[in-house]
Amino acid sequence: MGGIPILRDADIQMEKSGLADVAKGQERAGDLVFFGSRSIGHVGMMIDGEYFINATTHETPTVRIDRLKDDYWQKIYRGARRPK
C-alpha cells in the first residue's frame, strides 16, 4: 500500500516530515495545517480551501470540522504543509 509516512507529533510533522511549505491563504484539500500558541501542538487536514478536520484530545475526544478563518484558529495558526 502506498502513501506518505506521517510522524506522530504535530511539531515533528511540521518540521521534519519532508512536506513542502504552503503560503497562508493557499491551503487546499489534503494539506496539513498546524496550530499552537507557544509551540506546535495541534494538526488538522484541510478538506477544501476553507474547512479542515481535526481531532480533539480533551475529556471527550471528538473529530470536528472547523473553519480555518475562524478567529480562534487564525490566532494560533502556525503554517501548512503538503506533499512535494
PDB file of C-alpha atoms in Angstrom:
ATOM      1  CA  MET A   1       0.000   0.000   0.000  1.00  0.00           C
ATOM      2  CA  GLY A   2       1.386   3.420  -0.965  1.00  0.00           C
ATOM      3  CA  GLY A   3       1.147   6.652   0.864  1.00  0.00           C
ATOM      4  CA  ILE A   4       3.124   9.241   2.716  1.00  0.00           C
ATOM      5  CA  PRO A   5       4.513   8.393   6.150  1.00  0.00           C
ATOM      6  CA  ILE A   6       3.423  10.891   8.807  1.00  0.00           C
ATOM      7  CA  LEU A   7       5.319  11.188  12.069  1.00  0.00           C
ATOM      8  CA  ARG A   8       3.381  11.123  15.341  1.00  0.00           C
ATOM      9  CA  ASP A   9       3.839  14.558  16.949  1.00  0.00           C
ATOM     10  CA  ALA A  10       2.472  17.735  15.342  1.00  0.00           C
ATOM     11  CA  ASP A  11       5.694  19.713  15.785  1.00  0.00           C
ATOM     12  CA  ILE A  12       7.762  16.945  14.196  1.00  0.00           C
ATOM     13  CA  GLN A  13       5.260  16.615  11.347  1.00  0.00           C
ATOM     14  CA  MET A  14       5.669  20.289  10.535  1.00  0.00           C
ATOM     15  CA  GLU A  15       9.448  20.483  10.827  1.00  0.00           C
ATOM     16  CA  LYS A  16      10.755  17.098   9.703  1.00  0.00           C
ATOM     17  CA  SER A  17       8.131  15.500   7.502  1.00  0.00           C
ATOM     18  CA  GLY A  18       9.675  16.397   4.137  1.00  0.00           C
ATOM     19  CA  LEU A  19       6.480  18.197   3.166  1.00  0.00           C
ATOM     20  CA  ALA A  20       6.510  21.472   1.231  1.00  0.00           C
ATOM     21  CA  ASP A  21       5.555  24.824   2.780  1.00  0.00           C
ATOM     22  CA  VAL A  22       2.183  26.253   1.790  1.00  0.00           C
ATOM     23  CA  ALA A  23       1.673  30.020   1.732  1.00  0.00           C
ATOM     24  CA  LYS A  24      -1.026  31.327   4.066  1.00  0.00           C
ATOM     25  CA  GLY A  25      -4.278  31.624   2.157  1.00  0.00           C
ATOM     26  CA  GLN A  26      -3.218  28.942  -0.363  1.00  0.00           C
ATOM     27  CA  GLU A  27      -4.334  25.923   1.687  1.00  0.00           C
ATOM     28  CA  ARG A  28      -6.271  23.232  -0.195  1.00  0.00           C
ATOM     29  CA  ALA A  29      -7.712  19.765   0.372  1.00  0.00           C
ATOM     30  CA  GLY A  30      -5.136  17.341   1.758  1.00  0.00           C
ATOM     31  CA  ASP A  31      -2.808  19.978   3.231  1.00  0.00           C
ATOM     32  CA  LEU A  32      -1.844  19.620   6.881  1.00  0.00           C
ATOM     33  CA  VAL A  33      -2.448  22.760   8.959  1.00  0.00           C
ATOM     34  CA  PHE A  34      -0.569  23.340  12.208  1.00  0.00           C
ATOM     35  CA  PHE A  35      -1.518  25.273  15.325  1.00  0.00           C
ATOM     36  CA  GLY A  36      -0.099  26.278  18.686  1.00  0.00           C
ATOM     37  CA  SER A  37       0.377  29.296  20.894  1.00  0.00           C
ATOM     38  CA  ARG A  38       3.983  28.753  22.043  1.00  0.00           C
ATOM     39  CA  SER A  39       4.843  25.530  20.253  1.00  0.00           C
ATOM     40  CA  ILE A  40       3.022  23.457  17.685  1.00  0.00           C
ATOM     41  CA  GLY A  41       0.694  21.079  19.457  1.00  0.00           C
ATOM     42  CA  HIS A  42      -2.221  20.522  17.094  1.00  0.00           C
ATOM     43  CA  VAL A  43      -2.630  19.496  13.466  1.00  0.00           C
ATOM     44  CA  GLY A  44      -5.570  19.166  11.126  1.00  0.00           C
ATOM     45  CA  MET A  45      -6.119  18.257   7.485  1.00  0.00           C
ATOM     46  CA  MET A  46      -7.801  20.580   5.011  1.00  0.00           C
ATOM     47  CA  ILE A  47     -10.919  19.146   3.370  1.00  0.00           C
ATOM     48  CA  ASP A  48     -11.298  22.068   0.961  1.00  0.00           C
ATOM     49  CA  GLY A  49      -9.955  25.611   0.748  1.00  0.00           C
ATOM     50  CA  GLU A  50     -11.863  26.761   3.837  1.00  0.00           C
ATOM     51  CA  TYR A  51     -12.525  23.887   6.249  1.00  0.00           C
ATOM     52  CA  PHE A  52     -10.300  21.338   7.978  1.00  0.00           C
ATOM     53  CA  ILE A  53     -10.865  18.211  10.011  1.00  0.00           C
ATOM     54  CA  ASN A  54      -9.152  17.740  13.368  1.00  0.00           C
ATOM     55  CA  ALA A  55      -9.379  15.598  16.463  1.00  0.00           C
ATOM     56  CA  THR A  56      -9.505  16.977  19.973  1.00  0.00           C
ATOM     57  CA  THR A  57      -7.826  15.273  22.910  1.00  0.00           C
ATOM     58  CA  HIS A  58      -9.926  16.777  25.660  1.00  0.00           C
ATOM     59  CA  GLU A  59     -12.135  14.901  28.130  1.00  0.00           C
ATOM     60  CA  THR A  60     -14.367  13.554  25.362  1.00  0.00           C
ATOM     61  CA  PRO A  61     -12.282  13.044  22.210  1.00  0.00           C
ATOM     62  CA  THR A  62     -14.124  14.065  19.063  1.00  0.00           C
ATOM     63  CA  VAL A  63     -13.407  14.617  15.409  1.00  0.00           C
ATOM     64  CA  ARG A  64     -14.591  18.015  14.210  1.00  0.00           C
ATOM     65  CA  ILE A  65     -14.749  20.121  11.121  1.00  0.00           C
ATOM     66  CA  ASP A  66     -13.681  23.710  11.710  1.00  0.00           C
ATOM     67  CA  ARG A  67     -13.301  26.802   9.558  1.00  0.00           C
ATOM     68  CA  LEU A  68      -9.670  27.846   9.149  1.00  0.00           C
ATOM     69  CA  LYS A  69     -10.578  31.543   9.045  1.00  0.00           C
ATOM     70  CA  ASP A  70     -12.294  31.496  12.448  1.00  0.00           C
ATOM     71  CA  ASP A  71     -10.619  33.930  14.849  1.00  0.00           C
ATOM     72  CA  TYR A  72      -9.552  31.201  17.272  1.00  0.00           C
ATOM     73  CA  TRP A  73      -7.720  29.178  14.627  1.00  0.00           C
ATOM     74  CA  GLN A  74      -6.169  32.228  12.979  1.00  0.00           C
ATOM     75  CA  LYS A  75      -4.770  33.349  16.323  1.00  0.00           C
ATOM     76  CA  ILE A  76      -2.853  30.087  16.802  1.00  0.00           C
ATOM     77  CA  TYR A  77      -2.194  29.211  13.130  1.00  0.00           C
ATOM     78  CA  ARG A  78       1.478  28.292  12.568  1.00  0.00           C
ATOM     79  CA  GLY A  79       1.522  27.162   8.932  1.00  0.00           C
ATOM     80  CA  ALA A  80       0.577  24.490   6.422  1.00  0.00           C
ATOM     81  CA  ARG A  81       2.435  21.753   4.557  1.00  0.00           C
ATOM     82  CA  ARG A  82       1.666  19.484   1.583  1.00  0.00           C
ATOM     83  CA  PRO A  83       3.357  16.578  -0.185  1.00  0.00           C
ATOM     84  CA  LYS A  84       6.059  17.654  -2.646  1.00  0.00           C
TER      85      LYS A  84
END
